Tab-separated table of C-alpha atoms in Angstrom:
chain	number	residue	atom	x	y	z
A	1	UNK	CA	0.001	-0.047	-0.061
A	2	UNK	CA	1.275	3.694	-0.543
A	3	UNK	CA	1.726	4.571	2.728
A	4	UNK	CA	1.696	3.288	6.525
A	5	UNK	CA	-1.518	3.279	8.609
A	6	UNK	CA	-2.536	2.814	12.196
A	7	UNK	CA	-5.951	2.569	14.479
A	8	UNK	CA	-6.610	1.374	17.555
A	9	UNK	CA	-3.980	0.569	20.000
A	10	UNK	CA	-0.873	-1.305	19.553
A	11	UNK	CA	2.272	-1.907	21.871
A	12	UNK	CA	5.412	-0.042	21.468
A	13	UNK	CA	7.446	-2.934	20.196
A	14	UNK	CA	6.028	-5.706	17.675
A	15	UNK	CA	5.952	-9.262	19.065
A	16	UNK	CA	6.033	-8.097	22.722
A	17	UNK	CA	3.360	-8.742	25.252
A	18	UNK	CA	-0.078	-6.712	24.877
A	19	UNK	CA	-2.597	-6.918	27.004
A	20	UNK	CA	-6.318	-5.697	27.350
A	21	UNK	CA	-7.879	-5.474	31.065
A	22	UNK	CA	-5.334	-8.060	31.682
A	23	UNK	CA	-5.837	-10.475	28.793
A	24	UNK	CA	-2.758	-11.179	26.861
A	25	UNK	CA	-3.476	-10.447	23.093
A	26	UNK	CA	-3.091	-12.505	19.914
A	27	UNK	CA	-0.712	-10.903	17.949
A	28	UNK	CA	-1.065	-11.590	13.552
A	29	UNK	CA	0.928	-11.084	11.409
A	30	UNK	CA	-0.875	-10.317	7.907
A	31	UNK	CA	1.492	-10.206	5.148
A	32	UNK	CA	1.916	-10.850	1.532
A	33	UNK	CA	4.577	-12.652	-0.455
A	34	UNK	CA	6.101	-14.784	2.717
A	35	UNK	CA	7.643	-12.469	4.961
A	36	UNK	CA	9.178	-10.188	2.251
A	37	UNK	CA	6.271	-8.424	1.111
A	38	UNK	CA	3.883	-5.334	2.832
A	39	UNK	CA	2.331	-6.511	6.035
A	40	UNK	CA	-0.052	-5.269	8.726
A	41	UNK	CA	0.114	-6.456	12.210
A	42	UNK	CA	-3.218	-6.890	14.242
A	43	UNK	CA	-3.892	-7.576	17.764
A	44	UNK	CA	-7.087	-9.929	18.638
A	45	UNK	CA	-8.806	-10.981	21.633
A	46	UNK	CA	-9.244	-14.674	20.066
A	47	UNK	CA	-7.021	-16.650	18.210
A	48	UNK	CA	-7.912	-15.986	14.473
A	49	UNK	CA	-7.345	-19.567	13.962
A	50	UNK	CA	-10.456	-20.672	16.442
A	51	UNK	CA	-13.625	-22.048	14.697
A	52	UNK	CA	-16.639	-23.512	16.608
A	53	UNK	CA	-17.739	-25.485	13.531
A	54	UNK	CA	-16.363	-26.540	9.918
A	55	UNK	CA	-19.257	-26.264	7.461
A	56	UNK	CA	-19.684	-27.341	3.759
A	57	UNK	CA	-17.349	-26.435	0.984
A	58	UNK	CA	-19.269	-25.284	-2.404
A	59	UNK	CA	-17.059	-25.278	-5.267
A	60	UNK	CA	-17.406	-22.705	-8.083
A	61	UNK	CA	-19.180	-23.629	-11.070
A	62	UNK	CA	-18.620	-21.348	-14.329
A	63	UNK	CA	-20.780	-22.047	-17.285
A	64	UNK	CA	-18.827	-21.171	-20.242
A	65	UNK	CA	-20.077	-19.730	-23.601
A	66	UNK	CA	-17.845	-20.342	-26.499
A	67	UNK	CA	-19.210	-18.077	-29.387
A	68	UNK	CA	-19.128	-19.736	-33.061
A	69	UNK	CA	-17.573	-16.447	-34.321
A	70	UNK	CA	-14.630	-14.608	-32.858
A	71	UNK	CA	-15.751	-10.823	-32.876
A	72	UNK	CA	-16.260	-7.475	-31.271
A	73	UNK	CA	-19.019	-7.905	-28.444
A	74	UNK	CA	-21.711	-5.372	-26.702
A	75	UNK	CA	-23.157	-6.817	-23.631
A	76	UNK	CA	-25.898	-4.594	-22.171
A	77	UNK	CA	-26.095	-4.989	-18.375
A	78	UNK	CA	-28.102	-2.297	-17.236
A	79	UNK	CA	-31.265	-4.355	-17.200
A	80	UNK	CA	-29.816	-7.419	-15.266
A	81	UNK	CA	-32.420	-8.146	-12.227
A	82	UNK	CA	-31.044	-8.131	-8.946
A	83	UNK	CA	-30.373	-11.166	-7.102
A	84	UNK	CA	-28.398	-12.812	-4.174
A	85	UNK	CA	-26.339	-10.719	-1.928
A	86	UNK	CA	-23.066	-8.573	-2.623
A	87	UNK	CA	-21.062	-11.642	-2.578
A	88	UNK	CA	-23.698	-14.562	-3.983
A	89	UNK	CA	-25.021	-11.760	-6.026
A	90	UNK	CA	-21.886	-11.661	-8.189
A	91	UNK	CA	-22.226	-12.721	-11.652
A	92	UNK	CA	-19.412	-13.598	-13.813
A	93	UNK	CA	-19.220	-12.209	-16.800
A	94	UNK	CA	-15.733	-12.753	-18.281
A	95	UNK	CA	-12.341	-14.230	-17.243
A	96	UNK	CA	-9.062	-16.022	-17.442
A	97	UNK	CA	-6.340	-17.070	-15.179
A	98	UNK	CA	-5.486	-13.390	-14.140
A	99	UNK	CA	-8.874	-12.070	-13.527
A	100	UNK	CA	-12.610	-12.570	-12.996
A	101	UNK	CA	-14.975	-9.691	-13.995
A	102	UNK	CA	-18.337	-9.860	-12.622
A	103	UNK	CA	-21.360	-7.781	-12.268
A	104	UNK	CA	-23.264	-7.558	-9.157
A	105	UNK	CA	-26.702	-5.974	-8.272
A	106	UNK	CA	-27.588	-7.317	-4.810
A	107	UNK	CA	-31.061	-7.902	-3.975
A	108	UNK	CA	-30.534	-8.468	-0.427
A	109	UNK	CA	-27.971	-7.917	2.450
A	110	UNK	CA	-25.264	-10.015	3.778
A	111	UNK	CA	-26.111	-12.064	7.014
A	112	UNK	CA	-22.431	-13.351	7.116
A	113	UNK	CA	-18.899	-12.248	6.939
A	114	UNK	CA	-16.725	-12.885	3.817
A	115	UNK	CA	-13.035	-13.271	3.308
A	116	UNK	CA	-11.366	-13.946	0.107
A	117	UNK	CA	-8.512	-16.321	0.569
A	118	UNK	CA	-7.210	-16.490	-2.830
A	119	UNK	CA	-7.073	-12.965	-4.291
A	120	UNK	CA	-7.369	-9.243	-3.894
A	121	UNK	CA	-10.394	-7.622	-5.136
A	122	UNK	CA	-11.160	-4.179	-6.815
A	123	UNK	CA	-14.931	-3.301	-6.212
A	124	UNK	CA	-16.177	-0.528	-8.587
A	125	UNK	CA	-19.388	1.041	-7.158
A	126	UNK	CA	-21.456	2.262	-9.867
A	127	UNK	CA	-24.465	3.311	-7.795
A	128	UNK	CA	-24.873	3.058	-3.882
A	129	UNK	CA	-23.413	4.081	-0.726
A	130	UNK	CA	-22.617	2.402	2.488
A	131	UNK	CA	-19.963	0.959	4.787
A	132	UNK	CA	-17.784	-1.841	4.395
A	133	UNK	CA	-17.071	-3.368	7.741
A	134	UNK	CA	-13.802	-4.835	7.919
A	135	UNK	CA	-11.387	-6.553	10.392
A	136	UNK	CA	-9.043	-3.418	9.811
A	137	UNK	CA	-12.438	-0.885	10.740
A	138	UNK	CA	-15.222	0.934	8.829
A	139	UNK	CA	-14.655	1.850	5.470
A	140	UNK	CA	-17.011	4.397	3.778
A	141	UNK	CA	-17.589	4.102	-0.081
A	142	UNK	CA	-20.053	5.982	-2.403
A	143	UNK	CA	-20.797	6.102	-6.085
A	144	UNK	CA	-17.751	6.215	-8.159
A	145	UNK	CA	-15.473	4.630	-5.419
A	146	UNK	CA	-12.802	1.884	-6.413
A	147	UNK	CA	-13.080	-0.288	-3.054
A	148	UNK	CA	-9.615	-2.331	-2.926
A	149	UNK	CA	-9.742	-5.248	-0.880
A	150	UNK	CA	-6.258	-7.237	-0.237
A	151	UNK	CA	-6.731	-10.953	0.181
A	152	UNK	CA	-7.521	-12.206	3.601
A	153	UNK	CA	-9.417	-9.279	4.595
A	154	UNK	CA	-12.724	-10.282	6.445
A	155	UNK	CA	-15.648	-7.955	5.599
A	156	UNK	CA	-19.355	-7.601	5.168
A	157	UNK	CA	-21.263	-4.792	3.372
A	158	UNK	CA	-23.681	-2.501	4.912
A	159	UNK	CA	-25.246	-0.868	2.089
A	160	UNK	CA	-27.486	2.348	1.740
A	161	UNK	CA	-30.092	2.087	-0.998
A	162	UNK	CA	-29.752	0.306	-4.068
A	163	UNK	CA	-26.222	-1.045	-5.543
A	164	UNK	CA	-24.754	-1.515	-8.440
A	165	UNK	CA	-21.019	-3.021	-8.738
A	166	UNK	CA	-18.610	-4.263	-11.118
A	167	UNK	CA	-16.043	-6.478	-9.620
A	168	UNK	CA	-12.498	-7.681	-10.448
A	169	UNK	CA	-10.929	-10.397	-8.303
A	170	UNK	CA	-7.412	-11.706	-9.004
A	171	UNK	CA	-5.261	-14.408	-7.944
A	172	UNK	CA	-2.173	-11.495	-7.899
A	173	UNK	CA	-1.460	-8.693	-6.283
A	174	UNK	CA	-3.494	-5.154	-7.002
A	175	UNK	CA	-0.683	-2.357	-7.057
A	176	UNK	CA	-0.421	1.205	-8.058
A	177	UNK	CA	1.368	1.323	-11.441
A	178	UNK	CA	5.195	1.533	-10.740
A	179	UNK	CA	5.808	4.381	-12.782
A	180	UNK	CA	3.683	6.235	-10.184
A	181	UNK	CA	6.047	5.603	-7.702
A	182	UNK	CA	9.570	6.671	-6.460
A	183	UNK	CA	11.819	3.928	-4.916
A	184	UNK	CA	10.344	4.618	-1.559
A	185	UNK	CA	6.896	4.226	-2.614
A	186	UNK	CA	5.621	7.738	-2.438
A	187	UNK	CA	3.461	8.903	-5.408
A	188	UNK	CA	5.550	10.984	-7.851
A	189	UNK	CA	4.401	14.673	-9.038
A	190	UNK	CA	3.409	13.304	-12.552
A	191	UNK	CA	0.856	10.706	-10.962
A	192	UNK	CA	-2.743	11.012	-11.712
A	193	UNK	CA	-3.663	10.885	-8.003
A	194	UNK	CA	-2.065	11.307	-4.619
A	195	UNK	CA	-1.960	9.956	-1.288
A	196	UNK	CA	-4.943	12.285	0.060
A	197	UNK	CA	-6.961	10.845	-2.504
A	198	UNK	CA	-6.793	7.207	-0.969
A	199	UNK	CA	-8.976	6.793	2.024
A	200	UNK	CA	-8.002	3.786	4.198
A	201	UNK	CA	-10.428	2.779	6.875
A	202	UNK	CA	-11.942	5.636	9.214
A	203	UNK	CA	-13.049	3.811	12.482
A	204	UNK	CA	-12.031	0.798	14.077
A	205	UNK	CA	-14.798	-0.818	16.029
A	206	UNK	CA	-13.686	-3.596	18.633
A	207	UNK	CA	-16.239	-6.259	18.802
A	208	UNK	CA	-16.358	-8.661	21.933
A	209	UNK	CA	-19.586	-10.564	21.462
A	210	UNK	CA	-19.956	-14.005	21.596
A	211	UNK	CA	-22.579	-16.054	19.917
A	212	UNK	CA	-22.352	-17.848	16.679
A	213	UNK	CA	-20.874	-15.817	13.372
A	214	UNK	CA	-20.857	-17.518	9.866
A	215	UNK	CA	-17.831	-16.651	7.841
A	216	UNK	CA	-17.489	-17.838	4.305
A	217	UNK	CA	-14.117	-17.933	2.804
A	218	UNK	CA	-13.218	-18.146	-0.833
A	219	UNK	CA	-10.371	-20.937	-1.044
A	220	UNK	CA	-9.360	-23.633	-3.634
A	221	UNK	CA	-11.810	-22.555	-6.258
A	222	UNK	CA	-14.600	-22.518	-3.912
A	223	UNK	CA	-16.637	-21.255	-0.567
A	224	UNK	CA	-15.789	-22.948	2.401
A	225	UNK	CA	-17.942	-22.023	5.561
A	226	UNK	CA	-17.131	-21.673	9.263
A	227	UNK	CA	-18.920	-20.911	12.389
A	228	UNK	CA	-17.077	-18.965	15.100
A	229	UNK	CA	-18.191	-18.514	18.652
A	230	UNK	CA	-16.806	-15.264	18.442
A	231	UNK	CA	-17.580	-11.839	16.568
A	232	UNK	CA	-14.482	-11.852	13.827
A	233	UNK	CA	-14.094	-8.015	14.292
A	234	UNK	CA	-12.146	-8.682	17.541
A	235	UNK	CA	-9.144	-6.519	16.751
A	236	UNK	CA	-8.280	-3.595	19.358
A	237	UNK	CA	-5.338	-2.431	16.924
A	238	UNK	CA	-3.379	-2.838	13.925
A	239	UNK	CA	-0.592	-1.139	12.101
A	240	UNK	CA	1.383	-1.586	8.520
A	241	UNK	CA	0.739	-1.022	4.917
A	242	UNK	CA	-1.974	-3.665	4.031
A	243	UNK	CA	-5.568	-2.666	4.537
A	244	UNK	CA	-8.574	-2.188	2.602
A	245	UNK	CA	-8.747	1.274	0.852
A	246	UNK	CA	-11.042	3.374	-1.418
A	247	UNK	CA	-10.231	5.665	-4.445
A	248	UNK	CA	-12.810	7.732	-6.476
A	249	UNK	CA	-12.707	7.712	-10.121
A	250	UNK	CA	-13.997	11.440	-9.556
A	251	UNK	CA	-10.436	12.153	-8.201
A	252	UNK	CA	-8.346	10.920	-11.100
A	253	UNK	CA	-6.488	13.772	-13.040
A	254	UNK	CA	-6.190	13.039	-16.618
A	255	UNK	CA	-3.300	13.461	-18.535
A	256	UNK	CA	-3.774	15.341	-21.666
A	257	UNK	CA	-1.414	16.273	-24.426
A	258	UNK	CA	-0.990	18.331	-27.577
A	259	UNK	CA	-1.928	15.163	-29.315
A	260	UNK	CA	-3.790	12.351	-28.571
A	261	UNK	CA	-2.511	9.967	-25.542
A	262	UNK	CA	-2.699	6.521	-25.208
A	263	UNK	CA	-4.770	4.223	-23.059
A	264	UNK	CA	-1.714	3.831	-20.755
A	265	UNK	CA	-2.347	7.348	-19.394
A	266	UNK	CA	-5.620	6.269	-17.957
A	267	UNK	CA	-3.822	3.666	-15.894
A	268	UNK	CA	-5.287	3.623	-12.193
A	269	UNK	CA	-4.279	-0.143	-11.175
A	270	UNK	CA	-2.143	-2.825	-12.287
A	271	UNK	CA	-2.604	-6.582	-11.853
A	272	UNK	CA	-0.611	-9.967	-12.798
A	273	UNK	CA	-1.039	-9.459	-16.965
A	274	UNK	CA	-3.961	-6.808	-16.962
A	275	UNK	CA	-4.505	-2.953	-16.137
A	276	UNK	CA	-7.577	-1.067	-14.716
A	277	UNK	CA	-8.026	2.344	-16.362
A	278	UNK	CA	-10.223	5.098	-15.687
A	279	UNK	CA	-11.806	7.581	-18.412
A	280	UNK	CA	-12.845	10.838	-16.832
A	281	UNK	CA	-13.798	14.213	-18.107
A	282	UNK	CA	-11.048	16.227	-19.704
A	283	UNK	CA	-9.717	18.819	-22.161
A	284	UNK	CA	-8.807	17.133	-25.248
A	285	UNK	CA	-5.536	17.589	-27.873
A	286	UNK	CA	-4.736	20.796	-28.319
A	287	UNK	CA	-3.018	20.920	-31.449
A	288	UNK	CA	-5.034	22.771	-34.204
A	289	UNK	CA	-4.295	19.599	-36.555
A	290	UNK	CA	-5.056	17.232	-33.725
A	291	UNK	CA	-7.879	14.587	-34.243
A	292	UNK	CA	-9.436	14.374	-30.752
A	293	UNK	CA	-10.536	10.884	-30.840
A	294	UNK	CA	-8.630	7.753	-30.550
A	295	UNK	CA	-6.861	6.390	-33.446
A	296	UNK	CA	-7.646	2.765	-34.689
A	297	UNK	CA	-5.399	0.169	-33.046
A	298	UNK	CA	-4.617	-3.251	-32.700
A	299	UNK	CA	-3.672	-4.647	-29.288
A	300	UNK	CA	-2.567	-7.985	-30.898
A	301	UNK	CA	-1.443	-9.230	-27.503
A	302	UNK	CA	-4.431	-8.010	-25.027
A	303	UNK	CA	-8.013	-7.768	-24.930
A	304	UNK	CA	-10.043	-4.722	-23.719
A	305	UNK	CA	-13.222	-4.691	-21.943
A	306	UNK	CA	-14.703	-1.185	-21.176
A	307	UNK	CA	-17.752	-0.421	-18.897
A	308	UNK	CA	-19.453	2.623	-19.420
A	309	UNK	CA	-20.392	4.509	-16.126
A	310	UNK	CA	-21.729	8.230	-16.977
A	311	UNK	CA	-21.746	10.843	-19.561
A	312	UNK	CA	-22.551	10.959	-23.316
A	313	UNK	CA	-21.330	7.821	-24.892
A	314	UNK	CA	-22.196	8.669	-28.485
A	315	UNK	CA	-18.510	7.768	-29.542
A	316	UNK	CA	-20.039	4.407	-29.934
A	317	UNK	CA	-23.554	3.959	-31.677
A	318	UNK	CA	-25.909	1.942	-29.571
A	319	UNK	CA	-23.715	2.240	-26.254
A	320	UNK	CA	-25.696	3.162	-22.974
A	321	UNK	CA	-25.320	3.239	-18.960
A	322	UNK	CA	-23.659	0.136	-17.809
A	323	UNK	CA	-22.695	-1.226	-21.519
A	324	UNK	CA	-19.641	-3.147	-22.073
A	325	UNK	CA	-17.597	-3.537	-24.988
A	326	UNK	CA	-15.371	-6.251	-25.630
A	327	UNK	CA	-12.804	-5.755	-28.224
A	328	UNK	CA	-10.741	-9.378	-28.442
A	329	UNK	CA	-7.311	-9.952	-29.218
A	330	UNK	CA	-6.108	-10.401	-32.996
A	331	UNK	CA	-8.842	-7.772	-33.927
A	332	UNK	CA	-8.359	-3.844	-34.813
A	333	UNK	CA	-10.745	-1.497	-33.368
A	334	UNK	CA	-11.377	2.501	-33.287
A	335	UNK	CA	-14.174	4.936	-33.995
A	336	UNK	CA	-16.859	4.172	-36.270
A	337	UNK	CA	-17.247	5.596	-39.801
A	338	UNK	CA	-17.815	9.395	-39.477
A	339	UNK	CA	-16.928	9.818	-35.988
A	340	UNK	CA	-13.267	11.174	-36.492
A	341	UNK	CA	-14.480	13.878	-38.869
A	342	UNK	CA	-17.006	14.746	-36.608
A	343	UNK	CA	-14.766	15.109	-33.501
A	344	UNK	CA	-12.744	18.015	-35.309
A	345	UNK	CA	-12.893	21.083	-33.198
A	346	UNK	CA	-14.094	19.487	-29.780
A	347	UNK	CA	-12.088	20.691	-26.746
A	348	UNK	CA	-13.377	18.388	-23.965
A	349	UNK	CA	-14.932	15.316	-23.147
A	350	UNK	CA	-17.586	14.365	-20.319
A	351	UNK	CA	-17.757	10.656	-20.066
A	352	UNK	CA	-16.829	7.991	-17.268
A	353	UNK	CA	-15.709	4.511	-18.031
A	354	UNK	CA	-13.757	1.856	-16.431
A	355	UNK	CA	-11.465	-0.429	-18.790
A	356	UNK	CA	-9.862	-3.594	-18.151
A	357	UNK	CA	-7.075	-4.597	-20.347
A	358	UNK	CA	-5.773	-8.306	-20.363
A	359	UNK	CA	-2.763	-9.802	-21.694
A	360	UNK	CA	-4.164	-13.131	-22.249
A	361	UNK	CA	-7.759	-13.970	-23.679
A	362	UNK	CA	-10.752	-13.829	-21.939
A	363	UNK	CA	-13.330	-16.329	-22.028
A	364	UNK	CA	-17.065	-15.779	-21.598
A	365	UNK	CA	-19.974	-17.157	-19.514
A	366	UNK	CA	-23.350	-17.796	-20.436
A	367	UNK	CA	-24.473	-14.719	-18.816
A	368	UNK	CA	-22.266	-12.933	-21.538
A	369	UNK	CA	-24.366	-14.781	-24.104
A	370	UNK	CA	-27.720	-13.776	-22.523
A	371	UNK	CA	-26.517	-9.969	-22.516
A	372	UNK	CA	-25.088	-9.988	-25.971
A	373	UNK	CA	-26.460	-7.734	-28.625
A	374	UNK	CA	-25.371	-9.422	-31.578
A	375	UNK	CA	-24.770	-6.719	-33.798
A	376	UNK	CA	-21.758	-4.555	-32.426
A	377	UNK	CA	-19.610	-6.364	-34.680
A	378	UNK	CA	-21.090	-4.857	-37.626
A	379	UNK	CA	-21.031	-1.168	-36.249
A	380	UNK	CA	-17.943	-0.218	-38.530
A	381	UNK	CA	-19.972	-0.668	-41.610
A	382	UNK	CA	-20.501	2.627	-44.029
A	383	UNK	CA	-24.243	2.056	-43.353
A	384	UNK	CA	-23.955	1.312	-39.480
A	385	UNK	CA	-26.112	3.925	-38.480
A	386	UNK	CA	-29.250	2.055	-40.016
A	387	UNK	CA	-28.492	-0.398	-36.978
A	388	UNK	CA	-29.735	2.047	-34.295
A	389	UNK	CA	-31.818	4.264	-36.215
A	390	UNK	CA	-29.425	7.128	-35.952
A	391	UNK	CA	-27.085	8.784	-38.653
A	392	UNK	CA	-23.668	10.466	-37.412
A	393	UNK	CA	-25.636	13.746	-37.640
A	394	UNK	CA	-27.991	13.042	-35.339
A	395	UNK	CA	-25.165	11.827	-32.812
A	396	UNK	CA	-25.065	14.560	-29.906
A	397	UNK	CA	-21.395	15.771	-29.295
A	398	UNK	CA	-19.001	14.067	-26.851
A	399	UNK	CA	-17.454	11.805	-29.516
A	400	UNK	CA	-14.025	11.460	-27.520
A	401	UNK	CA	-13.942	8.393	-25.500
A	402	UNK	CA	-11.118	6.123	-25.579
A	403	UNK	CA	-12.789	3.790	-28.103
């Protein structure tokens, strides 16, 4: 994590006696990459190894859709019906060995605790506010927040109002891009956000209740249920560099230039063989001869998924709120006919979108088959306007998203 944090009470020296009302507390080193990566140290009332009952193991089942043809895709997701809770309601859309990308529109609230024991998570909050209650303390979130949850973090959602998330899970580590950080880990002046934009847990609430508390842990490609006889948020203090945090897409500072900037200028997070980028309102290229719309490109070793969050999406015909476009490897993509000419003279864009570029092919689920519009691959034809009932002249301004 980018900086050291501390909440609650911790002893003056690590690995020494620390008591609460005379009770010797249990110290837990919560670390990454063995003992060579970042870590935090937590102090518990009860051993975090203790369980009352071992429950069932439920393997994760993925229903794959293998399309008959390799093509660009458009998934219309906004009408997905609510189901499940903030964990059980995650509906996998696409995945590979490095990342899983899921939609979540929960219909209920968790009545258990959850811990991802095999991956980091980035939860983009498209709609909704609330608090992520965690073993590290309460983490408020709101519309537009990325909620970054390191593996091993026990948590549950306490939502306020309707919720809609885009969820990334990875067996690797979610990090801030290396080029944004100096040798000491501090974000540098050219980075598109700063430490003040990163929000750790705000308040630590120590629970001492006894009873029955269900914890579901994702491990070995499934969910293992445990029953505890104590509340899992029994920590009286912690410090270190590993903890959940939020960063708002509205705090991303776009990097602009005299001519069009490439997608890496929008990078927000890095994962193993994938990146997550934020497209935000920004001033456009200022060279008088610039074409302020992306050039056609062939990302021959990567696949590009974009989730449309807010704004005017007319740079893509037929795109709407919550749309997801997928441009798979091996195929070029770029603006549709007439849009480069129409973009000339524009000076700014007002769109929000989240992009994930992967460097290994993505597999699709049957949910993707249900949401595929079946015609997006034809939208580069000169008469493509007839597919959505509009002509280029009828498109409003705002033709300048990454796509």
